[in-house]
Coordinates of C-alpha atoms in Angstrom, one line a residue:
X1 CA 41.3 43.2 3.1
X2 CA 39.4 40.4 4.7
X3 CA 36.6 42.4 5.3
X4 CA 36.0 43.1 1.7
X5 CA 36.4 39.8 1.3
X6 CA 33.4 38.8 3.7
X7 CA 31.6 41.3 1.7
X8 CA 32.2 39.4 -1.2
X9 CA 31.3 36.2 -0.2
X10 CA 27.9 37.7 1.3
X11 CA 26.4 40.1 -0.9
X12 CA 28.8 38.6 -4.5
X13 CA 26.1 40.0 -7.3
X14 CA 24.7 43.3 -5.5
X15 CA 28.8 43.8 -5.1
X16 CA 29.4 43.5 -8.6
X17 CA 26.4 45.3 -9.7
X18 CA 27.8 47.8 -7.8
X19 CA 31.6 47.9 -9.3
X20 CA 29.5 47.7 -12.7
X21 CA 28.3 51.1 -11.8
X22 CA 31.8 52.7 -10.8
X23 CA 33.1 51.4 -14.3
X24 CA 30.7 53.2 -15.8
X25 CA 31.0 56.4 -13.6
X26 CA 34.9 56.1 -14.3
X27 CA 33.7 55.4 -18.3
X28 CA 31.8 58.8 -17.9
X29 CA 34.5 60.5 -16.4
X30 CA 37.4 59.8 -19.0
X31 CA 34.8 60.6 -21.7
X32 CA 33.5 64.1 -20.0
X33 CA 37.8 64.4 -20.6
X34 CA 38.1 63.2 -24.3
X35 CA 35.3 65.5 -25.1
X36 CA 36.6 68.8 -23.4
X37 CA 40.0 67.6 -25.4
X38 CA 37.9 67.5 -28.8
X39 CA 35.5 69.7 -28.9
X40 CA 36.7 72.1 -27.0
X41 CA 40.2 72.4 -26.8
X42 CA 41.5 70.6 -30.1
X43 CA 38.6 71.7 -32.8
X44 CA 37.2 74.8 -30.6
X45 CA 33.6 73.5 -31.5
X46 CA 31.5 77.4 -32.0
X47 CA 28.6 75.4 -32.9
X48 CA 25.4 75.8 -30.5
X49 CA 25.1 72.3 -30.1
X50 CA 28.3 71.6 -27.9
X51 CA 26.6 73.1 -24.8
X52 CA 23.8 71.4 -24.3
X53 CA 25.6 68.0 -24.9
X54 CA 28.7 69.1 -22.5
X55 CA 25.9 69.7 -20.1
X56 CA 23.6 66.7 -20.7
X57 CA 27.3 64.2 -19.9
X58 CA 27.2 66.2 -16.4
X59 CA 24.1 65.1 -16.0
X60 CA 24.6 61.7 -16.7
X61 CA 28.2 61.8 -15.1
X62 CA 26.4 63.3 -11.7
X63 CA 23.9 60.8 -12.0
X64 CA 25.9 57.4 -12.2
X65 CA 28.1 58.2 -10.2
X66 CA 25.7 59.5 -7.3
X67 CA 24.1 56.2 -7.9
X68 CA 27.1 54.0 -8.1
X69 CA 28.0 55.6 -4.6
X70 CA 24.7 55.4 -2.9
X71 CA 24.4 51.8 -3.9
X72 CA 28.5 51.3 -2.4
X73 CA 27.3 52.8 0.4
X74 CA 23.7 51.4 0.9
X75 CA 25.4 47.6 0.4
X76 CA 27.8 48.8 3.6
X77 CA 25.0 49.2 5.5
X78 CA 23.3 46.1 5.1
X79 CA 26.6 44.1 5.7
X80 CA 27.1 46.3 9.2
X81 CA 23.2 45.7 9.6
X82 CA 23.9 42.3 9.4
X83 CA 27.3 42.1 10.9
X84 CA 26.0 43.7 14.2
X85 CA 22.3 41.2 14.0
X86 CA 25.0 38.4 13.6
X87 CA 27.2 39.5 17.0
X88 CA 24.1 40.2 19.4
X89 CA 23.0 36.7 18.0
X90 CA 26.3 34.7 18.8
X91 CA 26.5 36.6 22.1
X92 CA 23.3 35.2 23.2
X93 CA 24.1 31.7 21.9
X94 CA 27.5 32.1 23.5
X95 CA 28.2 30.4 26.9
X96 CA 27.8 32.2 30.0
X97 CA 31.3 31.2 31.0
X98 CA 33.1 32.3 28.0
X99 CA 30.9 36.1 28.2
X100 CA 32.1 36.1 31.5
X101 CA 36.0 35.8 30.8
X102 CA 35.2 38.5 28.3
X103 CA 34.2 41.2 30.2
X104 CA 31.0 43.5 29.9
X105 CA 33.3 46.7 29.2
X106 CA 35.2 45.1 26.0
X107 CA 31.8 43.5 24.5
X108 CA 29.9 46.7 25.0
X109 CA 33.4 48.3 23.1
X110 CA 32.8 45.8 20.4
X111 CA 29.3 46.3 20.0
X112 CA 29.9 50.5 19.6
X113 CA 33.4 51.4 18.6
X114 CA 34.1 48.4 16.5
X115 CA 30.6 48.3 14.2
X116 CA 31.0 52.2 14.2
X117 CA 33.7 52.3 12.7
X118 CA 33.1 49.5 10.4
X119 CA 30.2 52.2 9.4
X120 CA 32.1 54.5 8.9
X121 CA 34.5 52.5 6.9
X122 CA 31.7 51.5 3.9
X123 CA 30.7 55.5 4.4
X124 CA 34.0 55.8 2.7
X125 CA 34.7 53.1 0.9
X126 CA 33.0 54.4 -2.1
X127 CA 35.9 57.3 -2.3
X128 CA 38.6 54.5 -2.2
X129 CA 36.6 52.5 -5.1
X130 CA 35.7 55.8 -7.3
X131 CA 39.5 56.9 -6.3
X132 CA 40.9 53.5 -7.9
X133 CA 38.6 52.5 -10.9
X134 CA 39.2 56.4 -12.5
X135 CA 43.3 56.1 -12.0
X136 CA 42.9 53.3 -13.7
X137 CA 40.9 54.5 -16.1
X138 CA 42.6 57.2 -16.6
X139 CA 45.6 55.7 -17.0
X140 CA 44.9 53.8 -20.1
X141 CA 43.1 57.3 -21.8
X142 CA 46.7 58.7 -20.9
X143 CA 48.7 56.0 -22.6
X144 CA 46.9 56.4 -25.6
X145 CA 47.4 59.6 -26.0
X146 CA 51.2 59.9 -25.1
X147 CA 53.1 56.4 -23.8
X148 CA 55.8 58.0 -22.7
X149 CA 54.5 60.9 -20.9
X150 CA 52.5 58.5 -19.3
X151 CA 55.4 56.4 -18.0
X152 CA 57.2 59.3 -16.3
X153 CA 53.8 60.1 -15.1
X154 CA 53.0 56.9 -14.0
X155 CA 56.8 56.5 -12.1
X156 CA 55.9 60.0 -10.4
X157 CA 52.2 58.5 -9.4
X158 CA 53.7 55.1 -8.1
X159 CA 56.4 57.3 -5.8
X160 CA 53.5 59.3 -4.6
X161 CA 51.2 56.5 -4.1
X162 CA 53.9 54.4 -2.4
X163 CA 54.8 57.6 0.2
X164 CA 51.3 57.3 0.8
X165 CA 51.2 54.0 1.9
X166 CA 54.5 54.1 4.2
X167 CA 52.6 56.8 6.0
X168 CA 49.1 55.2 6.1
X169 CA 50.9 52.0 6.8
X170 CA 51.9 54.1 10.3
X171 CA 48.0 55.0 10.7
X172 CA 47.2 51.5 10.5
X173 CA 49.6 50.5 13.3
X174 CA 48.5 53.3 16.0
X175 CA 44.9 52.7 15.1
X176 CA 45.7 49.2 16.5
X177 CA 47.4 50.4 19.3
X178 CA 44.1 52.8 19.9
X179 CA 41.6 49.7 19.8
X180 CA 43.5 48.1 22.9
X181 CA 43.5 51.5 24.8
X182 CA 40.1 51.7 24.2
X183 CA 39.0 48.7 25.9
X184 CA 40.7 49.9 28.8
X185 CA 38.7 53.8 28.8
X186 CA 35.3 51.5 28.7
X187 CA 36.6 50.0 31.5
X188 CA 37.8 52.9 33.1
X189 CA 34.1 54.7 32.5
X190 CA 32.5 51.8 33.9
X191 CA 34.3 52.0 36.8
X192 CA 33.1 55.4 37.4
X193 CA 29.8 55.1 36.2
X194 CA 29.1 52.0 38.5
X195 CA 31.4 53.2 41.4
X196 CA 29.9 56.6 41.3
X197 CA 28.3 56.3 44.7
X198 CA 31.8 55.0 46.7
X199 CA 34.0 57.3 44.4
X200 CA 31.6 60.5 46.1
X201 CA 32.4 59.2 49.8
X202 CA 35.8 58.9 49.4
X203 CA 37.7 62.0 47.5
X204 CA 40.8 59.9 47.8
X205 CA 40.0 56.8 45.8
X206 CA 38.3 59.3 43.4
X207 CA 41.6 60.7 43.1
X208 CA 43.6 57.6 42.7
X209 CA 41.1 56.3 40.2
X210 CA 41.4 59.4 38.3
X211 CA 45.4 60.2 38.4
X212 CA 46.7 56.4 38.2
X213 CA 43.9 55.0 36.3
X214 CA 42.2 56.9 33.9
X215 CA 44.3 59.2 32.9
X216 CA 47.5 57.1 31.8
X217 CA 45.1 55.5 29.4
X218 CA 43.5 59.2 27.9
X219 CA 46.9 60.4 27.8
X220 CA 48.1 57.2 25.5
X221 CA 45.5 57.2 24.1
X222 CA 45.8 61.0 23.3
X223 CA 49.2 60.4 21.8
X224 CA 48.3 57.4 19.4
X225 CA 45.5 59.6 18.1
X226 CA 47.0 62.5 17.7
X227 CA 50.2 60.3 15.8
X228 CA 47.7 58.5 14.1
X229 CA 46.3 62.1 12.8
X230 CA 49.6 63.5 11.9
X231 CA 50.5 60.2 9.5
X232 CA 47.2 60.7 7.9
X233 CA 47.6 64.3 7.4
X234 CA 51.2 64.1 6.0
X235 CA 49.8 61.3 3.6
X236 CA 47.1 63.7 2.5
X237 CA 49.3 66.7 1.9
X238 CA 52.2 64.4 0.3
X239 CA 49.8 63.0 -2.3
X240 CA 48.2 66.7 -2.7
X241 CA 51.5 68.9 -3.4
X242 CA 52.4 65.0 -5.5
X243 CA 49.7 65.7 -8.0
X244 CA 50.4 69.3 -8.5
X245 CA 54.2 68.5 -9.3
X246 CA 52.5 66.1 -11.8
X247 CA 51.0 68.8 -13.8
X248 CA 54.4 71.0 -13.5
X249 CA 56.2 67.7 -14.9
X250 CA 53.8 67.3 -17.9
X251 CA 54.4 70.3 -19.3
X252 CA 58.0 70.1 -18.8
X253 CA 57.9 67.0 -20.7
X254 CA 55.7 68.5 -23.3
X255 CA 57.6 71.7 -24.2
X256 CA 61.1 71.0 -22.2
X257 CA 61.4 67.6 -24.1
X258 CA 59.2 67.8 -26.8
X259 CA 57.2 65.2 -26.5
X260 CA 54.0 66.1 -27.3
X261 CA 51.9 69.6 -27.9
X262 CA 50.4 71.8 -25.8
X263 CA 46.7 70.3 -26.2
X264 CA 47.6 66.8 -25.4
X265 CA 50.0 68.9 -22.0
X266 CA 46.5 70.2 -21.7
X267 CA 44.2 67.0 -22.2
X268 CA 47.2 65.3 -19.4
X269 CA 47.0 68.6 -17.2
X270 CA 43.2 68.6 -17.0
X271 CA 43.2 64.6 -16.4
X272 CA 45.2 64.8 -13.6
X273 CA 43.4 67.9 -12.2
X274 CA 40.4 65.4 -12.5
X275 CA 42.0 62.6 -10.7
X276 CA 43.2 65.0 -8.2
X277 CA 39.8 65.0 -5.9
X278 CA 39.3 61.2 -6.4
X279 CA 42.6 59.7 -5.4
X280 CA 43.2 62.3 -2.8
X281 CA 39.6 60.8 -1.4
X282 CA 40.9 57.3 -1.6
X283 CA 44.1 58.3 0.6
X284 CA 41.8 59.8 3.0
X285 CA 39.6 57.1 3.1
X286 CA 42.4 54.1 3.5
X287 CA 42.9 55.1 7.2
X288 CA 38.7 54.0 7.9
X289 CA 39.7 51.4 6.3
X290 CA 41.9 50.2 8.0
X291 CA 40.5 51.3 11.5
X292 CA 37.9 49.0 10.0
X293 CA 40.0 46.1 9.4
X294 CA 41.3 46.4 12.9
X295 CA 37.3 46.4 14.2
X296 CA 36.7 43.4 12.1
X297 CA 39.7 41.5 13.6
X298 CA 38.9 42.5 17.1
X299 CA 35.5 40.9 16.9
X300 CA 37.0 37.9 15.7
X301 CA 39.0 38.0 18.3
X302 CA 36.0 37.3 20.7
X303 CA 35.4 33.6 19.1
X304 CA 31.9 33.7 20.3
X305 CA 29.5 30.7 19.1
X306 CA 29.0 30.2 15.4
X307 CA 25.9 32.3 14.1
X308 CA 22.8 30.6 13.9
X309 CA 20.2 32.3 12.5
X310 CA 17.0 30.9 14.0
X311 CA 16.0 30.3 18.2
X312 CA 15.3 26.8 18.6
X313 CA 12.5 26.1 20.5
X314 CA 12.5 22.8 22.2
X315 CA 9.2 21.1 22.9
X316 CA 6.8 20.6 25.5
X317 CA 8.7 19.3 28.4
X318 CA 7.4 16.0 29.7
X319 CA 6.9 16.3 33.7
X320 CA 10.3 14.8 35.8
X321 CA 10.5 13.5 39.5
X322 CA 14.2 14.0 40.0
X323 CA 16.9 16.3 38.7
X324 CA 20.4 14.8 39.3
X325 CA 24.4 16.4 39.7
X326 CA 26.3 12.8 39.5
X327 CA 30.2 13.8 40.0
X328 CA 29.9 16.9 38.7
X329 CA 33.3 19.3 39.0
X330 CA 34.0 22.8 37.5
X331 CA 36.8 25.2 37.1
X332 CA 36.8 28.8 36.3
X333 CA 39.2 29.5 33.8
X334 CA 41.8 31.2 35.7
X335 CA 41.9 28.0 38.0
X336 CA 41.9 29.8 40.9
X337 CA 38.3 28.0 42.1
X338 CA 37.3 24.4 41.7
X339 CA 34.0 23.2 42.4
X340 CA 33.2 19.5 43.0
X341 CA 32.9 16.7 42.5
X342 CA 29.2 17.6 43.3
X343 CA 26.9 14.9 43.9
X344 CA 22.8 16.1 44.6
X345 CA 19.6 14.6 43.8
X346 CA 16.6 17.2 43.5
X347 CA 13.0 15.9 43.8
X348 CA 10.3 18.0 42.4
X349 CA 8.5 19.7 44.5
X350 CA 10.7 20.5 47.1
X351 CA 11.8 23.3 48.6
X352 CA 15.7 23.3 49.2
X353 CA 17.4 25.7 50.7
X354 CA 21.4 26.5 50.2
X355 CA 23.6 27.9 52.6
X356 CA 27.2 28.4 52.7
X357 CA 30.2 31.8 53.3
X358 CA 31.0 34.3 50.6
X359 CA 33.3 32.5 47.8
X360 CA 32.2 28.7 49.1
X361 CA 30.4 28.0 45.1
X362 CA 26.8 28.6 46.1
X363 CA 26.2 30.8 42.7
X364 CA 28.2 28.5 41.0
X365 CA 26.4 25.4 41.9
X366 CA 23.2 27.3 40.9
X367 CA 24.6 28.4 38.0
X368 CA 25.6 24.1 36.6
X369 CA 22.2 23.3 38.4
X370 CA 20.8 25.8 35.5
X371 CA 22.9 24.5 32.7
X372 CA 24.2 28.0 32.4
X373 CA 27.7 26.7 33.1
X374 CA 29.2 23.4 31.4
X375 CA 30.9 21.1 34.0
X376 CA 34.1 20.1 33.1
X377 CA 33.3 16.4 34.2
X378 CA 30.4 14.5 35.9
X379 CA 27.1 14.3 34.5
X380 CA 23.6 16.4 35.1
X381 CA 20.5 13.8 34.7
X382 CA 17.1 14.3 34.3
X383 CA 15.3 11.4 35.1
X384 CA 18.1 9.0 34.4
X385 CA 18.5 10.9 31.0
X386 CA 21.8 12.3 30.7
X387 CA 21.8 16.3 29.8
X388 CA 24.4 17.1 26.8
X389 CA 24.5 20.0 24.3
X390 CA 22.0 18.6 22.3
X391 CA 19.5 18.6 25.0
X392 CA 20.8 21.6 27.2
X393 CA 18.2 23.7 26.0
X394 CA 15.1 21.6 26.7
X395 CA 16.6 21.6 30.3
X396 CA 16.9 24.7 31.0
X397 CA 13.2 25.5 29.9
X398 CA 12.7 23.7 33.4
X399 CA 13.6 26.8 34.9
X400 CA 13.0 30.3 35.8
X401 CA 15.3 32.3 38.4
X402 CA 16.2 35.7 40.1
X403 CA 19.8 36.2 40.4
X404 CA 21.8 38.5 42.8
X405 CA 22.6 40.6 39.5
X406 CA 19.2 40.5 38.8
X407 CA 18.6 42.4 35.2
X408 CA 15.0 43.7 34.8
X409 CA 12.7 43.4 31.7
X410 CA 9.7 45.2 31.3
X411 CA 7.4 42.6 29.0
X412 CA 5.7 39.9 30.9
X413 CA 6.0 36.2 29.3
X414 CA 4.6 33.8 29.6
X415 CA 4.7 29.9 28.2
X416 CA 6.0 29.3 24.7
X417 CA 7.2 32.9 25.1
X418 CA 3.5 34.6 24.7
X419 CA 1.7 36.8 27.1
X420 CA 2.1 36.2 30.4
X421 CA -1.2 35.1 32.1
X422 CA -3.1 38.2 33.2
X423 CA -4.8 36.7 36.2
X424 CA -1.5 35.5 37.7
X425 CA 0.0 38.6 37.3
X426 CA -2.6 40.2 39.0
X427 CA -2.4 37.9 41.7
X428 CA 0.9 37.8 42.6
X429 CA 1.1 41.8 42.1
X430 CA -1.4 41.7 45.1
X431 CA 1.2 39.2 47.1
X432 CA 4.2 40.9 46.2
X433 CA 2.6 44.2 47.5
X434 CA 3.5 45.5 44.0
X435 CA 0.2 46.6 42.5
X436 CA 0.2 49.7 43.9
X437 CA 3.8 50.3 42.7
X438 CA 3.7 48.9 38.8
X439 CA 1.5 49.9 35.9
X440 CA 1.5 47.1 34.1
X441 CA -0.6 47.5 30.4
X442 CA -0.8 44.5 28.1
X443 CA 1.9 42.3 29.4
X444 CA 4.1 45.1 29.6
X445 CA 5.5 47.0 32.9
X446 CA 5.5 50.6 32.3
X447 CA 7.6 52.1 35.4
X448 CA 10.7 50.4 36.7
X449 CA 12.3 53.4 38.7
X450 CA 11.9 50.9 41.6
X451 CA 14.7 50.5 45.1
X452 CA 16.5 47.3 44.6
X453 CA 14.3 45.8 46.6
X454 CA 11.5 45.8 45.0
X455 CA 13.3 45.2 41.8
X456 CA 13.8 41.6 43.5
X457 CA 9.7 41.6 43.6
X458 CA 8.9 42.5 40.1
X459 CA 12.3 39.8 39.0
X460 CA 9.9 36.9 41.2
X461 CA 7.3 37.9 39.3
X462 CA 8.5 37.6 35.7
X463 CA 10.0 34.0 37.1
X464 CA 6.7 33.2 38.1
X465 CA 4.5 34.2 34.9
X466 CA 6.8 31.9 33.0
X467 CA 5.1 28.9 34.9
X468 CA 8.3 26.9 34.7
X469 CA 8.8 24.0 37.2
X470 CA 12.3 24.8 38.7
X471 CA 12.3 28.7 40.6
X472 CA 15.8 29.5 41.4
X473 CA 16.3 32.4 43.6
X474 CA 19.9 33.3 44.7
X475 CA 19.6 35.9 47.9
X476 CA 16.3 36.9 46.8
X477 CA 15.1 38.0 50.6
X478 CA 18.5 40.0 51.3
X479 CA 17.2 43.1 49.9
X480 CA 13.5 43.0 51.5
X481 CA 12.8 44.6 54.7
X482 CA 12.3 42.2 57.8
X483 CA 8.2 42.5 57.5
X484 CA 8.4 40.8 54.0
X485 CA 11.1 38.8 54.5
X486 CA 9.0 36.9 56.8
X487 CA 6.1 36.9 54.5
X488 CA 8.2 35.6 51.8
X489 CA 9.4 33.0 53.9
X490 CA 6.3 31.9 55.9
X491 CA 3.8 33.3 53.1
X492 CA 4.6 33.1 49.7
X493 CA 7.6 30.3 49.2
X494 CA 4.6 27.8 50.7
X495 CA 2.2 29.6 48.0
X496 CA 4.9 28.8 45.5
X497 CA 5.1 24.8 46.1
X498 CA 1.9 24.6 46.5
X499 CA 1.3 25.6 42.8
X500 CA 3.3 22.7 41.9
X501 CA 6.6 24.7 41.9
X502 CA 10.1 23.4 43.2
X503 CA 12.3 25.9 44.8
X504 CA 15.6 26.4 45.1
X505 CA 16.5 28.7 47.0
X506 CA 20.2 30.2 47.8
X507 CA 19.6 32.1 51.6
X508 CA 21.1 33.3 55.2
X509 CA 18.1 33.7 56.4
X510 CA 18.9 31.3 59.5
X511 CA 15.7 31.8 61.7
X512 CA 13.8 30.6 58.1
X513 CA 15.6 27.4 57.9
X514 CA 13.4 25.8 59.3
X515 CA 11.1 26.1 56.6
X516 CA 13.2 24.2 53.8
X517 CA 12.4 20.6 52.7
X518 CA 16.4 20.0 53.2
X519 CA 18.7 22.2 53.8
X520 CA 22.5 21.6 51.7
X521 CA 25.7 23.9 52.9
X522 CA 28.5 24.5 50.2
X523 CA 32.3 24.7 51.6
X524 CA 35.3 25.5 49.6
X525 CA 33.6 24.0 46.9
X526 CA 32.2 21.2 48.2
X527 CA 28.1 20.2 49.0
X528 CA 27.1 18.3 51.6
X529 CA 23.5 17.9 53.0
X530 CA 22.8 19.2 56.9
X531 CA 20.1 16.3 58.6
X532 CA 19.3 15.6 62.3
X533 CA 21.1 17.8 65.3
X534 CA 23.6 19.5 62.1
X535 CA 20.4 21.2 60.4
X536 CA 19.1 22.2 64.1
X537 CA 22.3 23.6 65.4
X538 CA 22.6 25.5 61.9
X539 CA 20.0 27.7 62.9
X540 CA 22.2 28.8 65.8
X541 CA 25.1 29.0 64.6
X542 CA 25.0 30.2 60.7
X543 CA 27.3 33.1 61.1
X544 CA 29.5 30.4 63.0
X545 CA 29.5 28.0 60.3
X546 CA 30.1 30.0 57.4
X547 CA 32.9 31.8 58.6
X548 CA 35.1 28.7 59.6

């Protein structure tokens, strides 16, 4: 399996310290066996001694191989510990683009079904490793003490074990057919956890969502679980009744066929009894595994940036005049949008203000203004300087924004990612008519039960205590009532450049227009600046102009 492979190449000595251990538990085993055979089956040792040493290998036995499956099982856990350090990681290295193709609902699967049931997989993996090393073992006591009992046996095993397979192999295949349907229930709950409030109002889509969404995926999904369960079950019970008919053919062999005596019918009996428990574990366990295997391929299957373990911080920016988007054009990956070519020169210090209709590539201009999205071609300049990958994130430390999505922390930061300054905080809690509202305690924000609104006031002011240059705010005013809109507007976006702050600003405010620096419209894609009688008629007629 790859997996174990990836275990290997992380963790090679703790690994084979590890299988050192189940040799000896297996070693333990077959000689817990040869002394039962000896002492108390072929001699019939009366002597007082034999007690306490049967009872001191127990002992031993117990201990090894508790400890050879603890330290299996302990080495799982730091591989998933790492595995699942190692995803969050790439996902936040990973492009904003590429996350978004993804989907929040088969990231957050990956992120819980798929590192469970890796879990779940090392949880077991010491049965499958214990189940192997003592057939093995077991195997080679067995031939010494009849070959050719031990090659009828082993023909009897190899049926049983390859019946096994042929119905695991089945697991394996729904399990994969389970992972796909599972992305689709995450979806499906999403939809009802985030559509909870429109599902209430109207019964009917509530219905449809139900009856023609959800429940054809539960209901495959039912019947690849429950066929999934019935192949692992039969492989369970075929290997069981297997091993019993083992011990029936032994002695058949023995006294039928005369190839050996009763004690070594006995010695082969008891061995097989012993073996029962640990290969019967490892059948059980091969359908985690491969569950597991299916997990590990389904992350892959995200191709998310390469791990890198440490956060590069990039320097002290040096302070810029103008930010340039020279030719710049985009496409979303399904081609159904294009932006561009985009041509705009921002001047710090300004306050710019961006209009444009639903769909027209407002957010999406904001988001290559950023650097959160990659143009296809053109070029983003900062000072003259072109911006590439090896620079990208010394440019975006130039800004701090509030999105329409806007995602709330509760830790103020400030530069350099350390406390955010206490008497700015303070301040702008008193201008965004917040202090009444937030306890905020070291740096950190305490209570964030807030309307969405105000959200939008406490998302300004984390932007703000990072003291960046750049503050992009995409339909920051929409959710504020019309008294702070205009003090937003009139009050604080002055307040903002006048700390040395250069704002860009994505509104339909039209009666505020008249605030802005300049004032750019986007169209189908396309950015053009409003001067002279445009920009004073576009007051007038915004709804106009964004709905032709």
């Amino acid at each position: 399996m790859e997996l174990l492979r990836v275990v290997w190449r992380q963790y090679r000595w703790p690994f084979i310290g590890v299988m050192a251990l189940s040799f000896a538990s297996a070693a333990l085993g077959i000689g817990l066996i040869a002394f039962i055979n000896q002492r108390l089956i072929e001699v019939a040792d009366r002597s007082l001694s034999v007690l306490p040493e049967f009872l001191g290998l127990l002992v031993l036995l117990m201990a090894v191989t508790l400890g050879s499956q603890l330290a299996l099982t302990t080495l799982g856990h730091h591989f998933v510990f790492r595995l699942r350090g190692e995803f969050i990681k790439r996902l936040l290295d990973t492009p904003i683009a590429r996350i978004e193709s993804m989907g929040s609902a088969a990231l957050l699967a990956g992120l819980t079904s798929d590192v469970r049931n890796i879990t779940i997989a090392f949880v077991r993996l010491p049965e499958l490793v214990q189940g192997i090393i003592l057939t093995l073992g077991s195997a080679a006591w067995l031939a010494w003490l009849s070959p050719k009992m031990l090659l009828i046996t082993a023909i009897w095993l190899v049926v049983t074990i390859l019946g096994g397979f042929v119905l695991v192999a089945r697991v394996y295949r729904h399990m994969s057919v389970l992972r796909e349907t599972e992305d689709r229930l995450y979806q499906d709950y999403q939809t009802v956890l985030e559509g909870r409030k429109e599902l209430a109002l109207n019964r009917e889509r509530a219905e449809h969502i139900y009856q023609q969404i959800y429940l054809p995926d539960a209901i495959h999904y039912r019947k690849n679980i429950i066929c999934a369960d019935t192949y692992h079950l039969s492989a369970v019970n075929w290997s069981n009744i297997m091993m019993l008919g083992a011990i029936g053919l032994v002695f058949w062999m023995a006294n039928s066929l005369g190839w050996a005596n009763t004690n070594v019918a006995a010695t082969y009996s008891l061995t097989l009894l012993f073996l029962r428990t640990p290969l019967l574990s490892a059948v059980g366990a091969l359908p985690t595994l491969l569950s597991a295997q299916v997990a590990f391929n389904k992350l892959k299957q995200f191709a998310l940036a390469d791990y890198q373990p440490d956060f590069p911080r990039p320097g002290i920016n040096k302070p810029w005049q103008t930010l340039e988007l020279r030719d710049v054009v985009f496409n979303y990956p399904d081609n159904q949008f294009h932006v561009g070519p985009i041509n705009l020169t921002l001047n710090r210090g300004e306050k710019v203000f961006l209009i444009g209709g639903n769909g027209s590539g407002k957010s999406t201009l904001a988001m290559l203004l950023t650097g959160l999205y990659q143009p296809v071609s053109g070029a983003i300049l900062l000072d003259g300087q072109p911006v590439d990958t090896r620079n990208m994130d010394a440019f975006r430390q130039h800004f701090s924004a509030v999105f329409t999505d806007v995602w709330l922390f509760d830790t103020l930061l400030g530069p350099g990612g350390e406390t955010a300054d206490p008497a700015l905080v303070d301040t702008w809690l008193q201008r965004l008519k917040m202090a009444e509202k937030l306890l905020v305690d070291q740096g950190k924000i305490n209570n964030l039960n807030l309307s969405k609104g105000q959200k939008k006031r406490v998302a300004l002011l984390l932007a703000l205590a990072e003291q960046r240059d750049i503050i992009l705010l995409d339909e920051w005013a929409a959710d504020q009532d019309p008294h702070f809109r205009r003090e937003f507007y009139q009050v604080l976006l002055p307040l903002i450049q006048q700390e040395g702050k250069t704002i860009f600003a994505i509104s339909h405010d039209d009666h505020y227009f008249i605030h802005a620096d300049r004032l750019l419209e986007m169209r189908q894609g396309q950015l053009r600046e409003l001067t002279g009688t445009e920009r004073e008629q576009a007051s007038r007629d915004a709804v106009a102009r964004t709905a032709n």
